[in-house]
Coordinates of C-alpha atoms and ligand atoms in Angstrom, one line a residue:
M1184 CA 8.8 -7.3 -20.3
H1185 CA 10.8 -6.2 -17.3
L1186 CA 9.3 -4.0 -14.6
E1187 CA 11.6 -1.0 -15.4
T1188 CA 10.4 -1.0 -19.0
L1189 CA 6.7 -1.4 -18.0
A1190 CA 7.1 1.5 -15.5
V1191 CA 8.1 3.8 -18.4
H1192 CA 5.9 2.5 -21.2
A1193 CA 2.7 0.9 -19.8
G1194 CA -0.2 3.3 -20.3
R1195 CA 2.0 5.8 -22.1
T1196 CA 1.9 6.3 -25.8
P1197 CA 2.4 9.5 -27.7
D1198 CA -0.9 11.4 -28.2
P1199 CA -2.2 10.5 -31.6
T1200 CA -3.9 13.8 -32.2
T1201 CA -1.0 16.2 -31.2
G1202 CA 2.1 14.0 -31.1
S1203 CA 2.6 15.0 -27.5
V1204 CA 5.2 12.6 -26.0
T1205 CA 4.2 13.4 -22.4
P1206 CA 0.7 12.1 -21.8
P1207 CA -1.8 15.0 -21.8
I1208 CA -4.2 15.6 -18.9
H1209 CA -7.9 15.1 -19.9
P1210 CA -10.0 17.2 -17.5
S1211 CA -13.1 16.9 -19.6
T1212 CA -16.1 15.4 -17.7
T1213 CA -18.1 14.7 -20.9
F1214 CA -17.3 13.2 -24.3
L1215 CA -18.6 13.6 -27.8
R1216 CA -21.4 11.3 -29.2
A1217 CA -21.7 10.3 -32.8
A1218 CA -24.8 10.7 -35.0
D1219 CA -25.9 7.1 -34.1
G1220 CA -25.7 7.9 -30.4
S1221 CA -22.5 5.9 -29.8
Y1222 CA -19.3 7.1 -28.2
P1223 CA -16.6 6.9 -30.9
H1224 CA -13.7 7.2 -28.5
G1225 CA -15.1 4.9 -25.9
F1226 CA -15.6 7.6 -23.2
S1227 CA -19.0 9.1 -22.2
Y1228 CA -18.8 10.7 -18.8
A1229 CA -15.8 11.1 -16.4
R1230 CA -17.2 9.2 -13.5
E1231 CA -17.6 6.2 -15.8
N1232 CA -14.1 6.6 -17.3
N1233 CA -11.6 9.2 -18.4
P1234 CA -8.6 8.8 -20.7
T1235 CA -6.1 9.8 -18.0
R1236 CA -7.5 7.4 -15.5
H1237 CA -7.8 4.7 -18.1
A1238 CA -4.1 5.1 -18.9
L1239 CA -3.2 4.9 -15.2
E1240 CA -5.3 1.8 -14.7
Q1241 CA -3.6 0.1 -17.6
A1242 CA -0.2 0.9 -16.2
L1243 CA -1.0 -0.3 -12.7
A1244 CA -2.5 -3.6 -14.0
A1245 CA 0.6 -4.2 -16.1
L1246 CA 3.0 -3.5 -13.1
E1247 CA 1.2 -5.9 -10.9
G1248 CA 0.7 -8.5 -13.6
G1249 CA -3.1 -8.3 -13.3
S1250 CA -5.8 -8.2 -16.0
V1251 CA -7.6 -5.1 -14.8
A1252 CA -7.3 -2.2 -12.3
A1253 CA -9.6 0.4 -10.8
A1254 CA -8.1 3.7 -9.5
F1255 CA -9.7 5.4 -6.5
P1256 CA -9.3 8.8 -4.9
S1257 CA -7.6 7.3 -1.8
G1258 CA -6.4 4.0 -0.4
N1259 CA -9.3 3.9 2.0
A1260 CA -11.7 4.4 -0.9
A1261 CA -10.1 1.4 -2.6
T1262 CA -10.5 -0.6 0.7
S1263 CA -14.1 0.5 1.1
A1264 CA -14.8 -0.6 -2.5
V1265 CA -13.7 -4.1 -1.7
F1266 CA -15.8 -4.3 1.4
Q1267 CA -18.8 -2.9 -0.5
A1268 CA -18.3 -5.7 -3.1
L1269 CA -19.2 -8.3 -0.3
N1270 CA -22.6 -9.3 0.7
P1271 CA -24.3 -9.1 4.1
G1272 CA -23.5 -12.3 6.0
D1273 CA -20.1 -12.7 4.4
H1274 CA -17.3 -13.3 6.8
V1275 CA -13.9 -11.6 6.3
L1276 CA -10.6 -12.5 8.0
V1277 CA -8.5 -9.4 8.4
A1278 CA -4.8 -9.4 9.5
A1279 CA -4.5 -8.6 13.2
E1280 CA -1.8 -6.1 12.3
V1281 CA -3.2 -4.0 9.5
Y1282 CA -3.2 -0.4 8.5
H1283 CA -5.3 1.5 11.1
G1284 CA -7.8 2.8 8.5
T1285 CA -8.4 -0.7 7.2
R1286 CA -9.2 -1.9 10.7
L1287 CA -11.6 1.0 11.3
I1288 CA -13.4 0.4 7.9
A1289 CA -13.7 -3.3 8.9
Q1290 CA -15.0 -2.5 12.3
R1291 CA -17.2 0.6 11.7
F1292 CA -18.6 0.1 8.2
A1293 CA -18.4 -3.5 7.3
E1294 CA -20.0 -4.7 10.6
Q1295 CA -22.7 -2.1 10.1
W1296 CA -23.4 -3.5 6.7
G1297 CA -23.8 -7.0 8.1
I1298 CA -20.4 -8.3 7.1
R1299 CA -18.7 -10.3 9.8
V1300 CA -15.1 -9.6 10.6
S1301 CA -12.5 -11.5 12.6
F1302 CA -9.0 -10.4 13.1
V1303 CA -6.3 -13.0 13.0
P1304 CA -2.5 -13.0 13.0
M1305 CA -1.7 -13.7 9.3
D1306 CA 1.8 -14.8 10.2
N1307 CA 0.3 -17.8 12.0
L1308 CA -1.1 -20.2 9.5
E1309 CA -2.7 -22.5 12.1
A1310 CA -4.5 -19.6 13.6
V1311 CA -5.8 -18.6 10.1
Q1312 CA -6.9 -22.1 9.3
A1313 CA -8.7 -22.3 12.7
A1314 CA -10.5 -19.0 12.0
I1315 CA -11.8 -19.9 8.5
R1316 CA -15.5 -20.6 8.5
P1317 CA -17.9 -21.9 5.9
D1318 CA -19.1 -18.3 5.3
T1319 CA -15.5 -16.9 4.9
R1320 CA -15.4 -15.0 1.6
L1321 CA -12.2 -12.9 1.9
L1322 CA -8.8 -13.0 3.5
W1323 CA -7.3 -9.4 3.9
V1324 CA -3.5 -9.7 4.0
E1325 CA -1.0 -6.9 4.5
T1326 CA 2.7 -7.7 4.2
P1327 CA 5.0 -6.2 5.2
S1328 CA 2.4 -4.8 7.7
N1329 CA 2.1 -1.4 9.2
P1330 CA 3.9 -0.6 11.5
R1331 CA 5.8 -3.6 12.7
L1332 CA 6.6 -5.0 9.3
T1333 CA 5.1 -8.4 10.1
I1334 CA 5.5 -10.9 7.1
A1335 CA 2.6 -13.1 6.0
D1336 CA 3.2 -15.9 3.5
I1337 CA 1.1 -14.8 0.5
A1338 CA 1.3 -18.2 -1.4
E1339 CA 0.2 -20.2 1.7
L1340 CA -2.6 -17.8 2.6
A1341 CA -3.9 -17.8 -1.0
T1342 CA -3.9 -21.6 -1.1
L1343 CA -5.7 -21.7 2.2
A1344 CA -8.3 -19.2 1.0
H1345 CA -8.9 -21.0 -2.2
A1346 CA -9.3 -24.4 -0.5
H1347 CA -12.3 -22.8 1.4
G1348 CA -13.8 -21.0 -1.6
A1349 CA -12.6 -17.6 -0.4
L1350 CA -10.6 -14.8 -2.1
C1351 CA -7.3 -13.5 -1.0
I1352 CA -6.4 -9.8 -1.2
C1353 CA -3.0 -8.3 -0.4
D1354 CA -2.4 -4.6 0.6
N1355 CA 0.9 -4.2 -1.3
T1356 CA 1.5 -0.6 -0.3
F1357 CA 4.7 -1.1 1.6
A1358 CA 6.3 -3.6 -0.8
T1359 CA 5.2 -1.9 -4.1
P1360 CA 4.9 -4.0 -7.3
I1361 CA 8.7 -3.6 -7.6
L1362 CA 9.6 -5.7 -4.6
Q1363 CA 6.6 -8.1 -4.4
S1364 CA 4.0 -9.5 -6.9
P1365 CA 1.1 -10.9 -4.8
L1366 CA -0.9 -12.0 -7.9
A1367 CA 2.0 -14.2 -9.1
L1368 CA 2.1 -15.7 -5.6
G1369 CA -1.6 -16.7 -5.9
A1370 CA -3.5 -13.7 -4.5
D1371 CA -6.7 -12.7 -6.4
L1372 CA -6.5 -9.0 -5.7
V1373 CA -4.0 -6.4 -4.8
M1374 CA -4.8 -3.1 -3.1
H1375 CA -2.5 0.0 -2.9
S1376 CA -2.6 3.3 -1.3
T1377 CA -1.0 5.1 -4.2
T1378 CA -0.6 8.1 -1.9
K1379 CA 2.6 6.4 -0.7
Y1380 CA 5.4 4.9 -2.9
I1381 CA 3.5 4.9 -6.2
G1382 CA 2.8 8.7 -6.0
G1383 CA 6.0 9.0 -4.1
H1384 CA 6.1 12.8 -3.5
S1385 CA 3.6 13.5 -0.7
D1386 CA 1.5 15.5 -3.0
L1387 CA -1.6 13.4 -3.9
L1388 CA -4.1 11.0 -2.4
G1389 CA -4.9 7.9 -4.3
G1390 CA -5.7 4.2 -4.2
C1391 CA -6.2 1.2 -6.5
V1392 CA -7.5 -2.3 -6.7
I1393 CA -5.9 -4.7 -9.2
A1394 CA -7.4 -8.1 -10.1
R1395 CA -5.9 -11.2 -11.5
E1396 CA -9.1 -12.0 -13.4
H1397 CA -11.7 -9.5 -14.7
D1398 CA -14.5 -11.4 -12.9
A1399 CA -17.9 -10.6 -11.3
F1400 CA -16.2 -9.6 -8.0
F1401 CA -14.0 -7.1 -9.7
E1402 CA -17.1 -5.7 -11.5
R1403 CA -18.6 -5.0 -8.1
V1404 CA -15.5 -3.2 -7.1
R1405 CA -15.7 -1.2 -10.3
A1406 CA -19.4 -0.4 -9.6
Y1407 CA -18.3 1.4 -6.4
Q1408 CA -15.9 3.5 -8.4
V1409 CA -18.3 4.3 -11.3
L1410 CA -21.7 4.3 -9.7
G1411 CA -20.7 4.9 -6.1
G1412 CA -18.7 7.9 -7.4
A1413 CA -15.3 7.0 -5.9
A1414 CA -13.5 8.4 -9.0
P1415 CA -10.0 10.1 -8.8
S1416 CA -9.4 13.4 -10.5
A1417 CA -7.7 13.4 -13.9
F1418 CA -4.9 15.6 -12.5
D1419 CA -4.1 13.1 -9.7
C1420 CA -4.1 10.2 -12.2
W1421 CA -1.7 12.2 -14.4
L1422 CA 0.6 12.9 -11.4
L1423 CA 0.6 9.1 -10.7
L1424 CA 1.5 8.4 -14.3
R1425 CA 4.3 10.9 -14.0
S1426 CA 5.6 9.1 -10.9
L1427 CA 5.6 5.6 -12.3
P1428 CA 8.8 5.6 -14.5
T1429 CA 10.9 6.5 -11.4
L1430 CA 9.2 4.0 -9.1
P1431 CA 11.8 1.2 -9.5
L1432 CA 14.7 3.5 -8.9
R1433 CA 13.1 5.2 -5.9
V1434 CA 12.0 2.0 -4.2
R1435 CA 15.3 0.2 -4.7
T1436 CA 17.3 3.1 -3.4
Q1437 CA 15.0 3.6 -0.4
S1438 CA 15.1 -0.1 0.3
A1439 CA 18.9 -0.3 0.2
S1440 CA 19.2 2.7 2.6
A1441 CA 16.5 1.2 4.9
L1442 CA 18.6 -1.9 5.3
Q1443 CA 21.7 0.1 6.3
I1444 CA 19.6 2.2 8.8
A1445 CA 18.0 -1.0 10.3
Q1446 CA 21.6 -2.4 10.8
F1447 CA 22.7 0.8 12.4
L1448 CA 19.7 0.8 14.8
A1449 CA 20.0 -2.9 15.6
Q1450 CA 23.5 -2.3 17.2
H1451 CA 22.6 0.9 19.0
P1452 CA 22.5 0.6 22.8
R1453 CA 19.4 2.9 23.2
V1454 CA 17.3 0.9 20.8
R1455 CA 15.4 -2.0 22.3
R1456 CA 14.2 -3.6 19.1
V1457 CA 14.2 -3.1 15.4
Y1458 CA 11.5 -4.3 13.0
Y1459 CA 12.9 -4.8 9.5
P1460 CA 12.3 -7.9 7.4
G1461 CA 15.7 -7.6 5.8
L1462 CA 17.4 -8.4 9.2
P1463 CA 18.1 -12.1 9.6
E1464 CA 16.7 -12.0 13.2
H1465 CA 13.3 -10.8 12.0
P1466 CA 10.8 -13.6 12.5
G1467 CA 9.5 -13.3 8.9
H1468 CA 12.9 -12.9 7.2
T1469 CA 12.9 -16.3 5.5
I1470 CA 9.4 -15.8 4.0
A1471 CA 10.3 -12.3 3.0
E1472 CA 13.4 -13.5 1.2
K1473 CA 11.2 -16.1 -0.6
Q1474 CA 8.4 -13.7 -1.7
M1475 CA 10.1 -10.4 -2.1
R1476 CA 12.9 -9.5 -4.6
G1477 CA 15.6 -6.9 -4.8
G1478 CA 15.0 -5.6 -1.2
F1479 CA 12.7 -5.5 1.8
G1480 CA 11.3 -2.0 1.4
G1481 CA 11.9 1.5 2.7
M1482 CA 10.0 1.2 6.0
V1483 CA 11.8 0.6 9.3
S1484 CA 10.3 0.6 12.8
F1485 CA 12.1 0.6 16.1
E1486 CA 11.4 0.8 19.8
I1487 CA 13.5 2.9 22.1
D1488 CA 14.1 2.3 25.8
G1489 CA 11.8 5.0 27.0
T1490 CA 8.4 6.6 27.3
E1491 CA 6.1 8.1 24.7
A1492 CA 7.5 11.5 25.7
D1493 CA 11.0 10.3 25.0
A1494 CA 10.0 8.9 21.6
L1495 CA 8.3 12.2 20.6
A1496 CA 11.3 14.2 21.9
L1497 CA 13.6 12.0 19.7
A1498 CA 11.4 12.6 16.7
G1499 CA 11.6 16.3 17.4
R1500 CA 15.4 16.3 17.6
L1501 CA 15.9 14.9 14.1
R1502 CA 17.0 17.4 11.4
L1503 CA 16.6 15.5 8.2
F1504 CA 13.7 13.3 9.1
T1505 CA 10.5 15.3 9.1
H1506 CA 8.2 14.4 12.0
A1507 CA 5.0 13.7 10.1
T1508 CA 2.7 10.8 9.3
S1509 CA 2.5 9.0 5.9
L1510 CA 5.3 7.3 4.0
G1511 CA 6.9 6.4 0.6
S1512 CA 8.0 9.9 -0.4
V1513 CA 11.3 11.3 -1.5
E1514 CA 11.9 12.9 1.9
S1515 CA 12.5 10.8 5.0
L1516 CA 9.7 10.9 7.6
I1517 CA 9.5 9.7 11.2
D1518 CA 6.1 8.9 12.9
H1519 CA 5.0 8.0 16.4
R1520 CA 2.2 5.7 15.5
A1521 CA 0.6 5.2 18.9
S1522 CA -0.2 8.9 19.3
V1523 CA -1.5 9.1 15.6
E1524 CA -3.8 6.1 16.1
G1525 CA -5.1 7.4 19.4
P1526 CA -6.6 5.6 22.4
S1527 CA -7.6 2.5 20.5
S1528 CA -3.9 1.9 19.5
T1529 CA -2.3 -1.3 20.7
L1530 CA 1.2 -0.2 19.8
P1531 CA 4.1 0.2 22.3
P1532 CA 4.7 3.9 23.4
G1533 CA 8.4 3.8 22.4
L1534 CA 7.7 2.7 18.8
L1535 CA 8.8 5.0 16.0
R1536 CA 8.3 4.3 12.3
L1537 CA 10.7 5.6 9.7
S1538 CA 10.0 6.1 6.0
I1539 CA 13.3 6.3 4.3
G1540 CA 13.6 8.8 1.5
L1541 CA 16.2 9.5 -1.1
E1542 CA 18.7 11.3 1.0
H1543 CA 22.2 9.7 1.4
P1544 CA 22.0 6.9 4.0
D1545 CA 25.1 8.2 5.8
D1546 CA 23.5 11.6 6.4
L1547 CA 20.3 9.8 7.7
I1548 CA 22.4 7.6 10.0
A1549 CA 24.3 10.6 11.4
D1550 CA 21.0 12.3 12.1
L1551 CA 19.6 9.3 14.0
A1552 CA 22.9 9.0 15.9
Q1553 CA 22.8 12.6 17.2
A1554 CA 19.2 12.3 18.2
L1555 CA 19.7 8.9 20.0
E1556 CA 22.8 10.2 21.8
A1557 CA 20.6 13.0 23.4
L1558 CA 18.2 10.4 24.8
Ligands
PLP3030 C1 -1.9 4.8 3.8 C2 -2.3 3.4 3.8 C3 -3.6 3.0 3.5 C4 -4.7 4.1 3.3 O1 -4.5 4.9 2.2 P1 -5.0 6.4 2.0 O2 -4.4 6.8 0.7 O3 -4.4 7.2 3.2 O4 -6.4 6.4 2.1 C5 -3.9 1.7 3.4 N1 -2.9 0.8 3.6 C6 -1.6 1.1 3.9 C7 -0.6 0.0 4.1 C8 -1.3 2.4 4.0 O5 0.0 2.8 4.3

C-alpha cells in the first residue's frame, strides 16, 4: 500500500463496540480480567500497553515499513531507551553532528553507564570505518542532521555496521517516513522525535523507536518503556494518530516551500552560506537524491555575514517566522541554535535554522527579504 493510504488507515479501524469512526481515546489505566485470570482484550495495565498507544505503534511501524514500534513520551526518552538497551562495555559511534540532546545523552548518561562513545563524521565513510572497533555495537546516524543538514549514506553505513556485527539506527525526525525509509535502506532501527513533523502542531512531546525485526534488542528497548516507565499518555498518542493522515501533505508542502526559500537565500548578498540538501551545491546532494524521495525536507539553515547579535536581531525582525526553538509544525519558526545550545555549542554565531511551515512560500520569502535588507 502507498504511504498516503497507510497514513489514513494504519492503526485506525472503526470502534467495534460503538461504531465510532474516529478512534476513541482510552485513558483507562487498568483493564478487566476474566474468571480464569486472563485478560480477554489483551490489555492489563496502561504502562504495559494501552489501546490508543497500541494503535499508534501499529501505524508508526507501518509507515516506516518496520515489524514493531514503541512509542515514548519524548524523542529523548526514545533515545535513552536505545542507550539503555546496550550493555556496559559496548562501544557506540555517534554522528559528529547530531541533535544536541542525543549528544548530551551519549556523553552524560551512556558514559556514566560504562558505554563507550566516539563521535565521528557520518558523511565520511573512511572515518567511520577507521573508528569501528571490535566492541562497536551501534552506529547512531542522523540524516539530514541538525542543524547543518549533513547527509549520511544510510545504505553504506548499515552495510559497514553489519560487516562488524553492529546495529545501525537512524534518527529520521527531519526526513519523516514520507521522504526517507531507513529500514528499506538497511538500517535496523529508526528513531523519531514525534514532537516534530509527526505531531506537526507544536502541541505535544513524543518519540518512538521502530525496528525492522522484533528481536531481543527491541525487547530491551520495549522494557525501558514498559518496566522503566517511559510510557506516553493516551491523549498524546491520540493526538499523534490524528496528525498522521495529513503527514504526507504537510511534509511535501513544507519541503517544496523549503526548496524555494533555500534558492532565494542562496542568491542573497547578505547570506554567506545556505545548508539545504536540495541545492545541487550541497555536498550531500547526490546521496540525498538517492536515498530521499519527493523532496529534501522542510528544514533550511543559513549563515549571515554578521555576529550573533545580528543573527538574533534578524530573527526578531521577522513577522511570519516565530523566533522559537523546535520544528516540524504548521507555523514557520526561526531558531538561533548556538545560543540555544549554550557554551558547549560548536555552531557558527551567524547560523540561523528555519523550520518551514504551511504559509505561502512567497509570503515567507517576502518576510525574509525585508529582514535581510535591514541587516
Ligand atoms: C527534537 C529532536 C530530538 C529530541 O526529541 P524531543 O521530543 O525534544 O525529546 C531528537 N532528534 C532530533 C533530530 C530532534 O529534532
